[in-house]
Short mmCIF file of C-alpha atoms and ligand atoms in Angstrom, two decimals:
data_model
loop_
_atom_site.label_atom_id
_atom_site.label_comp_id
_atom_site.label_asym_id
_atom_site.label_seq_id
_atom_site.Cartn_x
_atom_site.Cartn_y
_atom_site.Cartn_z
CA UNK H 71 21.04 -17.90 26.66
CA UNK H 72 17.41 -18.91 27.07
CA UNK H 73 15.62 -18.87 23.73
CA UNK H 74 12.07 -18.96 22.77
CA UNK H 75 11.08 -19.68 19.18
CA UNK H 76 8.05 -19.11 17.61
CA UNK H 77 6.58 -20.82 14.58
CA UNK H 78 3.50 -21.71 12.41
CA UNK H 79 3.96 -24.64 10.21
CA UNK H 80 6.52 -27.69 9.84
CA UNK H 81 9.63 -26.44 12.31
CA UNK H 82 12.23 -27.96 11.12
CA UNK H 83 14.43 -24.76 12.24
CA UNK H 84 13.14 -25.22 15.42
CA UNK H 85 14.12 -28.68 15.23
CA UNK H 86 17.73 -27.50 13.62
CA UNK H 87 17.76 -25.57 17.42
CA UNK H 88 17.09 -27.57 19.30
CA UNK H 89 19.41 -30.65 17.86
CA UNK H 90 22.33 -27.63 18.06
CA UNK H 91 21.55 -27.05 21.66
CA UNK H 92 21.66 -30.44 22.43
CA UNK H 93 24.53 -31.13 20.22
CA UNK H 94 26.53 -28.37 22.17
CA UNK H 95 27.03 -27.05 18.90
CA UNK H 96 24.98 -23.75 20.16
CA UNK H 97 25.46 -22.40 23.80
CA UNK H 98 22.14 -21.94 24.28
CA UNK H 99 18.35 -23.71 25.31
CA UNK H 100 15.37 -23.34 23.77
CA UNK H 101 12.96 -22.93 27.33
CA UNK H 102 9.34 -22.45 25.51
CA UNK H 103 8.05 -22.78 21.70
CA UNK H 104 5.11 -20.91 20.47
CA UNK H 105 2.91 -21.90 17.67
CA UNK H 106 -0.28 -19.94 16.33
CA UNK H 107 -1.19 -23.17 14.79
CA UNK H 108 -2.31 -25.52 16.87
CA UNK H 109 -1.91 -29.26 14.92
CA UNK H 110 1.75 -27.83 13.92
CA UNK H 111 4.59 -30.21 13.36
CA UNK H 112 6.62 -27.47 15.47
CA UNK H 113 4.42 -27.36 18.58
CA UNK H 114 4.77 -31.70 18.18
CA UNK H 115 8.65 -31.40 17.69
CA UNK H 116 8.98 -28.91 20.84
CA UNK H 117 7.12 -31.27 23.23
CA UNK H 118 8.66 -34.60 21.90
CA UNK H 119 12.34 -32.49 23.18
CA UNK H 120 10.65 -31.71 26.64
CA UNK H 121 10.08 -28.23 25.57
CA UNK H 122 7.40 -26.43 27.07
CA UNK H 123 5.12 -25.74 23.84
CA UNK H 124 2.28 -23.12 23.59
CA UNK H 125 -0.56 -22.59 20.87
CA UNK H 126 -1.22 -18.49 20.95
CA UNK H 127 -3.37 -17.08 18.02
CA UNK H 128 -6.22 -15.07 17.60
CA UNK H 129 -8.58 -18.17 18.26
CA UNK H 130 -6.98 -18.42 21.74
CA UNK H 131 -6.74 -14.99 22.37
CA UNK H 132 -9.27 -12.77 19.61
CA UNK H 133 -7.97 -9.42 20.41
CA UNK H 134 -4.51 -8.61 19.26
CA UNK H 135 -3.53 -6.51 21.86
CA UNK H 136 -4.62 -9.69 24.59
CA UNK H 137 -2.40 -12.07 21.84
CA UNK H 138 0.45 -9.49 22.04
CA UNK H 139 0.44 -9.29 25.62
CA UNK H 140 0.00 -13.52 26.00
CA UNK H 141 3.38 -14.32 24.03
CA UNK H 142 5.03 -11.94 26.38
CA UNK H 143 3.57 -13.31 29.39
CA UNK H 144 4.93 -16.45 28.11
CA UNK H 145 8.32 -15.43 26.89
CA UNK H 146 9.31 -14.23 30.81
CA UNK H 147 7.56 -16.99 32.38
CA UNK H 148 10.37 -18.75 30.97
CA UNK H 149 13.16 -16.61 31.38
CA UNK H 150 13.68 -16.11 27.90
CA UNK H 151 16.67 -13.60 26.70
CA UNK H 152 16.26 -14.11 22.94
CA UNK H 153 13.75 -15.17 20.16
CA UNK H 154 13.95 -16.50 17.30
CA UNK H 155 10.88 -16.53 14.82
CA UNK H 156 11.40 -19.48 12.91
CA UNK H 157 8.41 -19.57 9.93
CA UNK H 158 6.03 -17.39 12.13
CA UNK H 159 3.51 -16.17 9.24
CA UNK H 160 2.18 -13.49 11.99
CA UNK H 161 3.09 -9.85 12.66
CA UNK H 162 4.84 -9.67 16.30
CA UNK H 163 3.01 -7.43 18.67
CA UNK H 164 4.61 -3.75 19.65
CA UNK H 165 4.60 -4.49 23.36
CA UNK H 166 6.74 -7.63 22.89
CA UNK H 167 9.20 -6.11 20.39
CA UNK H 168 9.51 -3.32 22.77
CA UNK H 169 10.48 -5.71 25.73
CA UNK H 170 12.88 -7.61 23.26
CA UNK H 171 14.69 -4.39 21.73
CA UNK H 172 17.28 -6.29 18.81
CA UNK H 173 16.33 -9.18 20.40
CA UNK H 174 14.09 -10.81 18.02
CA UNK H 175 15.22 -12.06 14.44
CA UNK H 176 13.51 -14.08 11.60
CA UNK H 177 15.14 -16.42 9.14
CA UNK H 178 13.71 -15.79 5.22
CA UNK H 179 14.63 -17.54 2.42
CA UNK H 180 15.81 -15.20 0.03
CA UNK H 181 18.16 -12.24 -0.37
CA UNK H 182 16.07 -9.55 1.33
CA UNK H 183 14.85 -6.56 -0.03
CA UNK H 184 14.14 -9.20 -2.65
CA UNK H 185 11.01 -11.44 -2.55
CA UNK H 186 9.92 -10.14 1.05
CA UNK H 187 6.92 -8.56 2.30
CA UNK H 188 3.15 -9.60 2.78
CA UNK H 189 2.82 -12.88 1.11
CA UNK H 190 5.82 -13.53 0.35
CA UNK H 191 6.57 -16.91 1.95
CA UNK H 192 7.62 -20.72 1.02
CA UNK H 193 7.22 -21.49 -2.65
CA UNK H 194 6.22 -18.41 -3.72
CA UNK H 195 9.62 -16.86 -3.40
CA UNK H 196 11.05 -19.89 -5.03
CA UNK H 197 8.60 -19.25 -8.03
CA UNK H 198 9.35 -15.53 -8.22
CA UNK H 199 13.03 -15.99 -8.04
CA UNK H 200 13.24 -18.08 -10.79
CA UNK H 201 10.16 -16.49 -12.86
CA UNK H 202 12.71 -13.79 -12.76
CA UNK H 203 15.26 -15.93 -14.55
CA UNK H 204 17.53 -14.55 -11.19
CA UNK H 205 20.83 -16.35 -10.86
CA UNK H 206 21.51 -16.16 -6.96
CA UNK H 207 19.30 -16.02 -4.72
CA UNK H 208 19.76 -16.71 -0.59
CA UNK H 209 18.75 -16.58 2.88
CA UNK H 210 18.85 -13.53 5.34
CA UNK H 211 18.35 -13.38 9.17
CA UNK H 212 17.42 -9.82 10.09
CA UNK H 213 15.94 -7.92 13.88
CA UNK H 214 12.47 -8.20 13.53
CA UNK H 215 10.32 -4.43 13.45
CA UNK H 216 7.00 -4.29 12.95
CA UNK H 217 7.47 -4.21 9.50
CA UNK H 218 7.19 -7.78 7.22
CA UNK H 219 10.56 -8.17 6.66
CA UNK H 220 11.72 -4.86 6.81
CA UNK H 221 13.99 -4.68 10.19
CA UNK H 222 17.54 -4.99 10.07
CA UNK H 223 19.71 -7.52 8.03
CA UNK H 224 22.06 -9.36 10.11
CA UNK H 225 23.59 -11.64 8.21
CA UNK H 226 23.13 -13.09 4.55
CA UNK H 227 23.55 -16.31 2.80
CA UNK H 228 23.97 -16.09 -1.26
CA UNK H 229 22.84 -19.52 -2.87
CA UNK H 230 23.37 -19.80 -7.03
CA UNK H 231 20.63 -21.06 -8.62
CA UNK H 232 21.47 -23.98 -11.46
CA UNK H 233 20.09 -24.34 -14.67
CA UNK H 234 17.84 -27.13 -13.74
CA UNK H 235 16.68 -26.30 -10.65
CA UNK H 236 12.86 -26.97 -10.10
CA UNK H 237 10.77 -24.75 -7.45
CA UNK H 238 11.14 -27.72 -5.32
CA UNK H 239 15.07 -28.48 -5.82
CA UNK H 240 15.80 -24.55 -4.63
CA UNK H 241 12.88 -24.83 -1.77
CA UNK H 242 14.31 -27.88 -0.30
CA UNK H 243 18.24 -26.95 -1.02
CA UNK H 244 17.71 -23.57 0.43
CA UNK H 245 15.85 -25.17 3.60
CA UNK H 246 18.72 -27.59 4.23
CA UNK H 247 21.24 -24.74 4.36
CA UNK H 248 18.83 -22.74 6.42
CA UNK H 249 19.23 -24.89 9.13
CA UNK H 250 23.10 -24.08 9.46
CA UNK H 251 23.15 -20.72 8.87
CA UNK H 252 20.56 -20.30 11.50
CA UNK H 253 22.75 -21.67 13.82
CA UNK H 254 26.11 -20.31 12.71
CA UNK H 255 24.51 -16.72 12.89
CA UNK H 256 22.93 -17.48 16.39
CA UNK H 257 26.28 -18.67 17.59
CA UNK H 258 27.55 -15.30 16.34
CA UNK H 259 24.97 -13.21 18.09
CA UNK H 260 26.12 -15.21 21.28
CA UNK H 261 29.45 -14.41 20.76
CA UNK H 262 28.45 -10.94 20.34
CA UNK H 263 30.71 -10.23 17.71
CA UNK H 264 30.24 -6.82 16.51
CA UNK H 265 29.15 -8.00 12.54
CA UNK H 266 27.60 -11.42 11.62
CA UNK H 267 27.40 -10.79 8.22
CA UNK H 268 29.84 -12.76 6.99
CA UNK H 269 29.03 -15.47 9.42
CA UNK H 270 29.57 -18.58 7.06
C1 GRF Q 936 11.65 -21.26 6.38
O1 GRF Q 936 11.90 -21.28 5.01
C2 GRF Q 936 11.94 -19.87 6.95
O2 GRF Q 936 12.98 -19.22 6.31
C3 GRF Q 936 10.64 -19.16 6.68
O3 GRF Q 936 9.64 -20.12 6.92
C4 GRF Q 936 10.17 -21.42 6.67
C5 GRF Q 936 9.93 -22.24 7.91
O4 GRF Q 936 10.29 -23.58 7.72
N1 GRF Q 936 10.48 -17.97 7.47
P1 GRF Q 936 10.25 -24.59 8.96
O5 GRF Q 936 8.86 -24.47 9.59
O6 GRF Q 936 11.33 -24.19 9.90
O7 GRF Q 936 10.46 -25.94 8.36
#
């Protein structure tokens, strides 16, 4: 399984990836990484691992439909078979979701419906979550439409939020268990197993 994974900011799931892959704990290689920001820690992290890395946005390529077509180009330049948007704060084109039918999922920190959507991202679910006095909150993987957040859910995490947790305590609790569940649920969809949802 030949996976390409696409982020903006930090990738540290990328990072949980790739240490799987090399770990054998995940049948699988990460051949190319795209980032639409160019000084991101992912793009840094992908080429430190000998990963062909990429910087596509709409500086590189202005027109959407030319950016759209670009990470497609890519994505079969190096064979890839699955991808995995890993804190990509970008819509993904129609043409490539087309050419990657239920084969492109997204990892969001919370239990979606809840806290998803246009701007919903990093902290600001954390805030929202517990500005709602909520008790659980979560992770969910879901297929990626061209919808924010929408497409879907594959397999959910539930996470109970203590008393004293701070914005930061749930951001950084909730990353840390990101990282497995990523991997758990990719080494379901690998398996092919015909429900991932209750993967850990
Ligand atoms: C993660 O919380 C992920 O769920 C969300 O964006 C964040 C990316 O974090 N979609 P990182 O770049 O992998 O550290």
């Amino acid at each position: 399984m030949n996976l390409g994974v696409i982020a903006s900011n930090r990738g540290t799931n990328l990072q949980a990836i790739v240490d799987a892959c090399r770990e054998k704990r995940l049948d699988a290689k990460v051949s190319v990484a795209i980032s639409n920001n160019s000084k991101s820690l992912a793009i840094l992290r992908a080429r430190k691992a000998g990963i062909p890395a990429f910087h596509i946005s709409e500086k590189t390529h202005p027109s959407p439909l030319d950016l759209d077509q670009a990470i497609l180009n890519i994505l079969n330049t190096h064979d890839v078979d699955f991808v995995v948007l890993a804190g990509y704060l970008k819509h993904m084109g129609k043409k490539t979701l087309l050419a990657f039918p239920k084969k492109v999922i997204n990892i969001h920190p919370s239990l979606l419906p809840s806290y998803g959507g246009k701007g919903m991202y990093g902290r600001k679910i954390h805030e929202a979550v517990l500005k709602n006095r909520d008790t659980e909150t979560g992770i969910t993987i879901h297929y990626v439409d061209d919808g924010y957040d929408t497409g879907e859910i594959i397999s959910q995490l539930r996470i109970p939020i203590d008393s004293s947790d701070s914005v930061t305590s749930l951001t950084n609790r909730i990353l840390k268990q990101e990282h497995e569940f990523l991997i758990a649920t990719l080494n379901c969809l690998i398996s092919k197993e015909r429900s991932c949802r209750n993967t850990v």
